[in-house]
CSV table of C-alpha atoms in Angstrom, one decimal:
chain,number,residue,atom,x,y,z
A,1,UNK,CA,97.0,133.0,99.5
A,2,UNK,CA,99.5,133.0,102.6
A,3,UNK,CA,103.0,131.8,101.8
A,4,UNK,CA,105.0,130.0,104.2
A,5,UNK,CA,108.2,128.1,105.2
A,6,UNK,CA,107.5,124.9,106.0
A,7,UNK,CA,109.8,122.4,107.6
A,8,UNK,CA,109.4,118.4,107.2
A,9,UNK,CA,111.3,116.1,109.6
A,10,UNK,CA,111.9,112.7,108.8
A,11,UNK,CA,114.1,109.8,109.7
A,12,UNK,CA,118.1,110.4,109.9
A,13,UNK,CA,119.5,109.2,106.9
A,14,UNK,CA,116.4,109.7,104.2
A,15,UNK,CA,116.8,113.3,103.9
A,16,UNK,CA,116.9,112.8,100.2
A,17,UNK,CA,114.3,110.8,99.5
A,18,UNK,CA,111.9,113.4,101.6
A,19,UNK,CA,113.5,116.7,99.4
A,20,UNK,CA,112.9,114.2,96.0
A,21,UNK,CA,109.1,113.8,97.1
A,22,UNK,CA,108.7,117.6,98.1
A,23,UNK,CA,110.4,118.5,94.4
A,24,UNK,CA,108.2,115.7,92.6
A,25,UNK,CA,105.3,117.6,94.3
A,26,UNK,CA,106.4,120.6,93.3
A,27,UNK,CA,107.9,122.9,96.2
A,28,UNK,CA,110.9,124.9,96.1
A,29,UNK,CA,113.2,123.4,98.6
A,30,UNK,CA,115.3,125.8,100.8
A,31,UNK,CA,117.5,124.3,103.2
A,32,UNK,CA,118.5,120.4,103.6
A,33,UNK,CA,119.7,119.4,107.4
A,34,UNK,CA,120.0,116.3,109.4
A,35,UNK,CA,116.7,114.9,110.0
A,36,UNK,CA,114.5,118.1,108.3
A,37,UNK,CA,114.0,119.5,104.9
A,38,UNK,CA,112.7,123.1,105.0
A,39,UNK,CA,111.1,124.1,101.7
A,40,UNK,CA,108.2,127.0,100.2
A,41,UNK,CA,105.1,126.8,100.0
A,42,UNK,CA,101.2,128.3,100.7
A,43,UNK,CA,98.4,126.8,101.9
A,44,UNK,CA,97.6,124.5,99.4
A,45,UNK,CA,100.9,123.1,99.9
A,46,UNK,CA,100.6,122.5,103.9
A,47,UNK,CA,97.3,120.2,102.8
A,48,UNK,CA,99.2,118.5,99.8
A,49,UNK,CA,102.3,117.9,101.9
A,50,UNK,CA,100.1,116.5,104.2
A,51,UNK,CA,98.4,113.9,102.3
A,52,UNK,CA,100.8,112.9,99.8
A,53,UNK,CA,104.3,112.7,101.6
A,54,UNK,CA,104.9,109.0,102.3
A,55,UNK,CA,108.5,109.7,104.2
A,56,UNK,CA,108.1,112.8,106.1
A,57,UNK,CA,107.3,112.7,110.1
A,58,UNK,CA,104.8,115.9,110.0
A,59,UNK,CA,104.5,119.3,108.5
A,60,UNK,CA,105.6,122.3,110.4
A,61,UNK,CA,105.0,126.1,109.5
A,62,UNK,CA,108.1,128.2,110.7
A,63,UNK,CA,107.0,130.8,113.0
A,64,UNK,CA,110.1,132.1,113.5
A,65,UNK,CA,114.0,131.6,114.9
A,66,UNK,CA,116.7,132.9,117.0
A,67,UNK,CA,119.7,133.0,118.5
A,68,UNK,CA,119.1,132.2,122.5
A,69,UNK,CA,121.7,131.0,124.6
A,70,UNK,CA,119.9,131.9,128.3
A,71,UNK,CA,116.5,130.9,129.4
A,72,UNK,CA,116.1,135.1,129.4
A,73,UNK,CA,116.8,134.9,125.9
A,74,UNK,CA,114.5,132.2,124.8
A,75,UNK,CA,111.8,133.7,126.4
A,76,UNK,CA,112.3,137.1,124.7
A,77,UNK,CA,113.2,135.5,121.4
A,78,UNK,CA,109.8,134.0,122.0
A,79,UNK,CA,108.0,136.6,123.0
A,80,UNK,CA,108.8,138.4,119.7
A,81,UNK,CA,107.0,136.3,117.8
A,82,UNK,CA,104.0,136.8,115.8
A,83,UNK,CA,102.3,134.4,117.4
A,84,UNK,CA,99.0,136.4,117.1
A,85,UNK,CA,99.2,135.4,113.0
A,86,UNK,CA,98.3,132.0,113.6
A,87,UNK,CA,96.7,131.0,117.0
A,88,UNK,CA,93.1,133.5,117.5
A,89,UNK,CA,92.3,134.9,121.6
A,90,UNK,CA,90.6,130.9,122.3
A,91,UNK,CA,93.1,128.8,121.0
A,92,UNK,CA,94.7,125.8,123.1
A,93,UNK,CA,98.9,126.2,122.7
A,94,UNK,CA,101.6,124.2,124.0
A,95,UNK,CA,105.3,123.2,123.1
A,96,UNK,CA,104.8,119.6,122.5
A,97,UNK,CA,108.2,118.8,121.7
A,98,UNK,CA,111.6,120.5,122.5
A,99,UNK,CA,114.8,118.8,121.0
A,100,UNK,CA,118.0,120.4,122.1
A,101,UNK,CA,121.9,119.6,120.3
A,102,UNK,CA,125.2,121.3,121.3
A,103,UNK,CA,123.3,123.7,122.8
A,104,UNK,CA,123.5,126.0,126.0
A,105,UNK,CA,119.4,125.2,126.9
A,106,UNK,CA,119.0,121.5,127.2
A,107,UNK,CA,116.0,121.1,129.6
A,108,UNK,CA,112.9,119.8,127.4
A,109,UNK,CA,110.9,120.5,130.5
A,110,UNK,CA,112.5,124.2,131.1
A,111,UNK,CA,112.6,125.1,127.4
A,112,UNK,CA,108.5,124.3,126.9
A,113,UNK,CA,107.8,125.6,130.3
A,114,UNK,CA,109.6,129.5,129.5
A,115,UNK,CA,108.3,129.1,125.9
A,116,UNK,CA,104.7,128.7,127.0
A,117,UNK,CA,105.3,132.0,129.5
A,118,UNK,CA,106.9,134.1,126.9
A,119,UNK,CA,103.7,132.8,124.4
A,120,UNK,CA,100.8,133.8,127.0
A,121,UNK,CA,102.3,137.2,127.2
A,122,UNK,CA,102.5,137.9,123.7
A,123,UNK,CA,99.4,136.9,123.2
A,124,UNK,CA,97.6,139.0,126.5
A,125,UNK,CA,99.1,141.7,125.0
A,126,UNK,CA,97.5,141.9,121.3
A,127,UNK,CA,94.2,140.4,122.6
A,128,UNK,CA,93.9,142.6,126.2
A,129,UNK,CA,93.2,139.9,128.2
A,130,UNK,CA,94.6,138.4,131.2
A,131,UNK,CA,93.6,134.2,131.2
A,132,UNK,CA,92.9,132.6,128.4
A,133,UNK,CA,90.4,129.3,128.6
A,134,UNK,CA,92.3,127.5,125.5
A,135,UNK,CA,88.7,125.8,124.6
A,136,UNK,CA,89.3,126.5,120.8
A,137,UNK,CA,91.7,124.5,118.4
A,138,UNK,CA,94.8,122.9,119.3
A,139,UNK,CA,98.4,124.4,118.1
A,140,UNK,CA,100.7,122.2,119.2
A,141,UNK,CA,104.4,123.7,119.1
A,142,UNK,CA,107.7,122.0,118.4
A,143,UNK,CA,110.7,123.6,118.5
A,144,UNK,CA,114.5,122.8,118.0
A,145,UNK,CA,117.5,123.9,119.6
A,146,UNK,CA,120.9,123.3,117.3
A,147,UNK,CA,123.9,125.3,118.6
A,148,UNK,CA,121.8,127.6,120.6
A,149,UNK,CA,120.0,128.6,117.1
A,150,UNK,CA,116.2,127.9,118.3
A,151,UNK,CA,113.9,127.3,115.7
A,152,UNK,CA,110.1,127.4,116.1
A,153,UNK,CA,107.1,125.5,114.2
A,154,UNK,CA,103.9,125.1,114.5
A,155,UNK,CA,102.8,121.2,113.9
A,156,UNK,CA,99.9,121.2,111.2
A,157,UNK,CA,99.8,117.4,111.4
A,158,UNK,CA,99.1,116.2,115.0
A,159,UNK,CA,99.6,112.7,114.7
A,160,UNK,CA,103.0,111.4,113.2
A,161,UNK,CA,102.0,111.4,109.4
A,162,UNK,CA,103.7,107.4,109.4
A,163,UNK,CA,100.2,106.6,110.8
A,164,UNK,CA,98.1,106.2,107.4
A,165,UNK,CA,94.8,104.8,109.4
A,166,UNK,CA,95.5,101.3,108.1
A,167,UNK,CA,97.4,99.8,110.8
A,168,UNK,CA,95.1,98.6,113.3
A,169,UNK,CA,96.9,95.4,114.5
A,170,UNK,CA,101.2,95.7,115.0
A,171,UNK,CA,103.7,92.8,115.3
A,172,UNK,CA,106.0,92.7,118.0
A,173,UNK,CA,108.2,95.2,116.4
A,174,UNK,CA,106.7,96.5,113.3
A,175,UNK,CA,109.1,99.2,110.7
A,176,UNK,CA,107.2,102.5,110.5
A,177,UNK,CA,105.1,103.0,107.7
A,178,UNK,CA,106.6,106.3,106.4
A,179,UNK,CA,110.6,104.1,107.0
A,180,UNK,CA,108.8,101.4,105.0
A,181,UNK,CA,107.9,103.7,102.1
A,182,UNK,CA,111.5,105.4,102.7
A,183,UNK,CA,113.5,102.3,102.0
A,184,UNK,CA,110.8,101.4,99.5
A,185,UNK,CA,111.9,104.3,97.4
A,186,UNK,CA,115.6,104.1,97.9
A,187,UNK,CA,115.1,101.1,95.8
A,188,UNK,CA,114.5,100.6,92.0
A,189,UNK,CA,110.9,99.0,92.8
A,190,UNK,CA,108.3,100.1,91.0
A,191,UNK,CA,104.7,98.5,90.5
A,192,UNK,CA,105.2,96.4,87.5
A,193,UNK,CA,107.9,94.3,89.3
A,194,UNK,CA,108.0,91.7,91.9
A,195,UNK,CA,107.9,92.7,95.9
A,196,UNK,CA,108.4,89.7,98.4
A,197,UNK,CA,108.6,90.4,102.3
A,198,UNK,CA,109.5,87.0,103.6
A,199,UNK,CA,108.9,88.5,107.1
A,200,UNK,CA,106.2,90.7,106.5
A,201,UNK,CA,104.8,90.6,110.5
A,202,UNK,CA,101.6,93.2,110.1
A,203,UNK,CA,102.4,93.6,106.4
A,204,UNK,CA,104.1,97.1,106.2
A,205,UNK,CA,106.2,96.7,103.1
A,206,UNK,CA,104.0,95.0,101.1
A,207,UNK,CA,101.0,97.5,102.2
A,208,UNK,CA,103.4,100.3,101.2
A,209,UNK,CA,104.3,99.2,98.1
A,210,UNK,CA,100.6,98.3,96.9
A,211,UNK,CA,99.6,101.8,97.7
A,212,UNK,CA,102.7,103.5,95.8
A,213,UNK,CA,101.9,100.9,92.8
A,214,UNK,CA,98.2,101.8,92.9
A,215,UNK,CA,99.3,105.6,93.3
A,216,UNK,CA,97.1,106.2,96.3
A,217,UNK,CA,98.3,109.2,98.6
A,218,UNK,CA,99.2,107.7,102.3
A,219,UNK,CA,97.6,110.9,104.1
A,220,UNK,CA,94.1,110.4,101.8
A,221,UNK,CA,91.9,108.8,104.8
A,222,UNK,CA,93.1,110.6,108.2
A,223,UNK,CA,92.8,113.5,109.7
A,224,UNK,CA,94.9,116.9,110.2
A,225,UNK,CA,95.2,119.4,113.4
A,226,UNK,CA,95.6,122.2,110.8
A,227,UNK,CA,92.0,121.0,109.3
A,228,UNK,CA,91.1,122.9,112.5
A,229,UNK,CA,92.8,126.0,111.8
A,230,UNK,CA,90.8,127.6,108.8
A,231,UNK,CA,92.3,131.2,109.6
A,232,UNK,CA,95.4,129.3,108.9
A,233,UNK,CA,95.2,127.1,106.0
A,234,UNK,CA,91.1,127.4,104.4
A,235,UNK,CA,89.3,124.2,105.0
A,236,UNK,CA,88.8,124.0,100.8
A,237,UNK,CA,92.6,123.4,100.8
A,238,UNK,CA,92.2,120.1,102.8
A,239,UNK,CA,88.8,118.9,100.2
A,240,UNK,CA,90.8,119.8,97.3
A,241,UNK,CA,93.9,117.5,98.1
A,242,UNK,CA,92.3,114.5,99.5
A,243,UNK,CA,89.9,114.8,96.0
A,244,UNK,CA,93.3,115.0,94.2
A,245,UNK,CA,94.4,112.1,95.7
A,246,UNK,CA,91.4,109.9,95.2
A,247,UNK,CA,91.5,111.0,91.2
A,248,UNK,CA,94.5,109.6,91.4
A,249,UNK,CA,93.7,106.3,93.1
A,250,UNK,CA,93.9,103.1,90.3
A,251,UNK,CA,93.3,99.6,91.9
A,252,UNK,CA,92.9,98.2,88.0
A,253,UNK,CA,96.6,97.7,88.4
A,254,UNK,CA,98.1,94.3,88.3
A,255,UNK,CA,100.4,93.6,91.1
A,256,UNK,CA,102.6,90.8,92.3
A,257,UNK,CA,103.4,91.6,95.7
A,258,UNK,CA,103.9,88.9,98.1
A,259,UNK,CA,104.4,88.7,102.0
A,260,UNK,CA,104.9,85.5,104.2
A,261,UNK,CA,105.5,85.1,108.0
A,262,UNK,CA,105.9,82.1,109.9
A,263,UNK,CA,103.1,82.9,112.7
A,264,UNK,CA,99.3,82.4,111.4
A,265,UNK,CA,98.3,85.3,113.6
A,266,UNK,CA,100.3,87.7,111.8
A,267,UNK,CA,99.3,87.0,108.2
A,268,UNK,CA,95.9,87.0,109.8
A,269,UNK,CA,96.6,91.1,111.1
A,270,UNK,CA,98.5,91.7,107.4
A,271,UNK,CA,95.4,90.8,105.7
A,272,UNK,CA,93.0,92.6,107.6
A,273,UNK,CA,95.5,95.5,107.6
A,274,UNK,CA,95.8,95.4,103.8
A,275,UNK,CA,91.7,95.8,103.5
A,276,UNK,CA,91.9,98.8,105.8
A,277,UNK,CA,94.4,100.1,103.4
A,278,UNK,CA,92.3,99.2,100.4
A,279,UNK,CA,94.7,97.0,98.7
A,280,UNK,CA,94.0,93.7,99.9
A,281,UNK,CA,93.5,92.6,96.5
A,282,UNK,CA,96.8,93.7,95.0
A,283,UNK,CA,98.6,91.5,97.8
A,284,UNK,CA,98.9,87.8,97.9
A,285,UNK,CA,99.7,87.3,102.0
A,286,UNK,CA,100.4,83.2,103.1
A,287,UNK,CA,102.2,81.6,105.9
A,288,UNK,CA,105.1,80.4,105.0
A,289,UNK,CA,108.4,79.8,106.4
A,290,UNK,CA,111.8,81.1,105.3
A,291,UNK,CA,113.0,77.8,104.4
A,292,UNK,CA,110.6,77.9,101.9
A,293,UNK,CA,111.0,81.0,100.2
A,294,UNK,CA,111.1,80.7,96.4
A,295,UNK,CA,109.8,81.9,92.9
A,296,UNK,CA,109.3,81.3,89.3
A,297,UNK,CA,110.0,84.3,87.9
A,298,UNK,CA,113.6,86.3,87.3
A,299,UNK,CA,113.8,90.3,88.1
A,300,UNK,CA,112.5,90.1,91.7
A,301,UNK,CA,112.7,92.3,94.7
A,302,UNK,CA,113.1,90.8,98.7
A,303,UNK,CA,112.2,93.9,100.7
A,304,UNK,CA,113.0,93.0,104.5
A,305,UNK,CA,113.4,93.8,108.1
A,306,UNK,CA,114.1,90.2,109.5
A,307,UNK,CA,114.7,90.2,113.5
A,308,UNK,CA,117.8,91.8,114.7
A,309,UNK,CA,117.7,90.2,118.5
A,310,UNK,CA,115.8,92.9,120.5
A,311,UNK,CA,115.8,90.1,123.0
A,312,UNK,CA,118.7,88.1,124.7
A,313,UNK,CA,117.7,85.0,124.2
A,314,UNK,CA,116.7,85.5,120.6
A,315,UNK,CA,120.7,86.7,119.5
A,316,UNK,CA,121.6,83.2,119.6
A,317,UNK,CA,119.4,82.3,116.9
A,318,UNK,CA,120.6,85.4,114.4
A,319,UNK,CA,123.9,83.7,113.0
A,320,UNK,CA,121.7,80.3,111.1
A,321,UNK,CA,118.8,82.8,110.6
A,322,UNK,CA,120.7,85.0,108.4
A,323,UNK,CA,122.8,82.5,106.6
A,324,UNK,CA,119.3,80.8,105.6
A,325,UNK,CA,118.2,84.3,104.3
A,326,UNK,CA,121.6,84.4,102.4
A,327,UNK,CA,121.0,80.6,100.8
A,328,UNK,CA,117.4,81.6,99.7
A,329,UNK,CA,118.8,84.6,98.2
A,330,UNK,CA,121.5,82.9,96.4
A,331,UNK,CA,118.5,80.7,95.1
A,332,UNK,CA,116.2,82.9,93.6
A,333,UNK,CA,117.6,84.0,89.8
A,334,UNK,CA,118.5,87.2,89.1
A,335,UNK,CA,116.9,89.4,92.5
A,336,UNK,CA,117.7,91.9,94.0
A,337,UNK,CA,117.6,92.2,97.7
A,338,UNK,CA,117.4,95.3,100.6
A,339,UNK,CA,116.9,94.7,104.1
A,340,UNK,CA,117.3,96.8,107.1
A,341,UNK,CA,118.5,95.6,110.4
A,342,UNK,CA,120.6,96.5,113.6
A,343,UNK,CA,122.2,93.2,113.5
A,344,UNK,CA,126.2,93.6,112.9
A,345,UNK,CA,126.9,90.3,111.5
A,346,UNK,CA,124.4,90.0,108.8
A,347,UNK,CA,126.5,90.7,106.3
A,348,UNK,CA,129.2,88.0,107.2
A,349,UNK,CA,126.0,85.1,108.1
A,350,UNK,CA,124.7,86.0,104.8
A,351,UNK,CA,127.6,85.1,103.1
A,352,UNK,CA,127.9,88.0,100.7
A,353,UNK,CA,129.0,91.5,101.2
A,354,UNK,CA,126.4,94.4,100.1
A,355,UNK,CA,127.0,96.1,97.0
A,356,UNK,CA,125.6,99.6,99.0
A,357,UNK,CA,124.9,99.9,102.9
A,358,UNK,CA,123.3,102.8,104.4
A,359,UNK,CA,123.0,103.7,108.1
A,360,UNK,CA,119.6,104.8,108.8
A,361,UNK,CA,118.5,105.6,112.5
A,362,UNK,CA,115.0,103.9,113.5
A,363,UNK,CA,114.2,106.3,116.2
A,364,UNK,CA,117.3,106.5,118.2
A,365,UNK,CA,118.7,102.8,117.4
A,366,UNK,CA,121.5,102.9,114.6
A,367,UNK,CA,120.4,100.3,111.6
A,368,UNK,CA,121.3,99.3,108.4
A,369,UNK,CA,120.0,98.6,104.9
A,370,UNK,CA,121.8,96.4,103.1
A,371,UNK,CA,121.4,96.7,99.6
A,372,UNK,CA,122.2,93.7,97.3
A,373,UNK,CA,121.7,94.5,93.5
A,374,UNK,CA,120.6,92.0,91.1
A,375,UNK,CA,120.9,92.4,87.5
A,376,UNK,CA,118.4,94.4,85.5
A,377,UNK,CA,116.0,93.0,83.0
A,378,UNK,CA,116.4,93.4,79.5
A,379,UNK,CA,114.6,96.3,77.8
A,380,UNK,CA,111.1,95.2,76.4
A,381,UNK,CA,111.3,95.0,73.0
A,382,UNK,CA,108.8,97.0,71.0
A,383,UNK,CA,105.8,94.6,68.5
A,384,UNK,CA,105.9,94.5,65.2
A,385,UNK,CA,102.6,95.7,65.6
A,386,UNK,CA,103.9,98.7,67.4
A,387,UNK,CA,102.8,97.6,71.0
């Protein structure tokens, strides 16, 4: 079986929660940089990685890298590649993406356009041919310039793995689902405890966390673009995960994970989102408004991402929003509470500083997650019966 490095991007900030996952599953990681994990594996591991990562972006394969500081340069660096290994005489290649830092090359448009040229003629020359149609599989390229060190991958994923196939219906500004799981995890949630988004919009943390409690794989009901490349990675790679991943699957579970938004229409698209995910029944979704927030039990977990004011007019309403989340904190006995948001003053409005904040980026806008640590419960005590 083929060995390959792969590299995993993933939001700034939650590098190591993406190189814990790769470990847990099993892969040998090699190299830890902003926004990527690079790790080992064959091709077994490009389908696991596929469908059980909840807080990478994709899966690349490294084709190659290299030192390029002229346009000359890149496309000769290019060129050199054994591009031939991976993409047969009728397959459809681009650059996709090209992401540039401190370096000398900083055209997107320029850096796919050369890297395209130098590709072609790599490839005319091992299959004898002048034109290619392209009419076969897709290998989209990505490619990433950091102090004129390019390095090149070819994108086994296609569509961003944060889209899991459940999330028909959005809110105004729903959290990603791979973020969601990210912070998720950053926390010390886990299935047998509490979960309450008290603005859950199309239901994104709670979803999350139902599928980590039920231990179902996020990449288990979509498709791949290296499903399409069985010279690559053989197509009993991708059966053999996804079965995996539904052995794994246990909806017997019980839950108690809770989300409430103010707006009927949006607890409307979190249930109907939640049965496309499957877990509709491990989540108990209601309208309700913040000022009612509140539960029985002790131990519990808020997981949030209130509004931050993406509009004008709504940044005079932040200061009395947040203090309200702080006084329904300060209400329920013995939570915890984590919430991301870009907003600067939450901590003062809420009344209490953080015990931990961490600055995550959400594409290229600078948030925060707050993380306010209640205490823990007390140990269960074994039965005399020995339960």
């Amino acid at each position: 079986m083929r060995k390959f490095e792969l590299i995993a991007p993933c939001h700034f900030g939650l590098e190591a929660v993406l190189k814990k996952e790769i470990i847990d599953l099993g892969y040998d990681v090699t190299l830890v940089e902003d926004g990527r994990i690079t790790f080992f594996g064959d091709e077994e591991a490009v389908s696991r990685a596929n469908v059980f990562l909840r807080s990478a972006e994709r899966i690349l394969i490294k084709v190659g890298s290299f030192h390029a500081e002229t346009f000359e340069e890149l496309f000769q660096g290019t060129r050199s590649l054994p591009w031939e290994e991976f993409i047969p005489s009728d397959g459809k290649f681009w650059v996709a993406k090209a992401a540039s830092v401190k370096s000398k090359l900083f055209s997107p448009s320029d850096i796919q356009s050369i890297m395209k040229k130098a590709m072609v003629e790599r490839l005319k020359g091992v299959y004898h041919v002048s034109w290619f149609e392209e009419d076969g599989a897709p290998f989209p390229v990505r490619v990433f310039l950091m102090k004129d060190e390019v390095t090149v991958g070819l994108d086994t994923t296609g569509e961003s793995l944060h889209k899991r196939g459940y999330r028909k219906l959005t809110a105004k500004a729903p959290i990603a689902e791979n973020l969601a799981a990210s912070l998720i995890m950053l926390t010390p949630w886990r299935g047998d405890r509490i979960l309450v988004d008290p603005f859950c919009g199309s239901g994104t943390f709670p979803i999350e966390a139902a599928m980590m409690a039920a231990s179902m794989a996020p990449g288990m009901n979509r498709s791949f673009t290296a499903e399409e490349w069985p010279s690559v990675v053989g197509k009993r790679n991708w059966y053999d995960a996804v079965d995996e991943a539904r052995e794994m699957v246990d909806l017997q579970i019980e839950t108690d994970i809770q989300g409430y938004d103010i707006d009927d229409a949006m607890v409307s698209i979190a249930r109907e989102n939640a049965k496309l995910a499957g877990v509709d029944k491990l989540i108990h979704f209601q309208r309700r408004p913040l000022s009612q927030l509140s539960h029985p039990k002790k131990y519990g977990f808020l997981i949030t991402n209130p509004p931050y004011g993406e509009r004008l007019e709504e940044k005079s309403a932040l200061p009395a929003l947040y203090k309200e989340i702080g006084e329904r904190y300060a209400s329920l006995d013995s939570w915890s509470m984590y919430l991301i948001t870009a907003y600067e003053n939450a901590e003062r409005d809420i009344g209490r500083k953080a015990d931990k904040n961490r600055k995550i980026y959400n594409g290229m806008m600078k948030t925060y997650f707050y993380q306010y640590m209640g205490p823990k419960p007390p140990r269960r005590q074994n039965l005399p019966d020995g339960r």
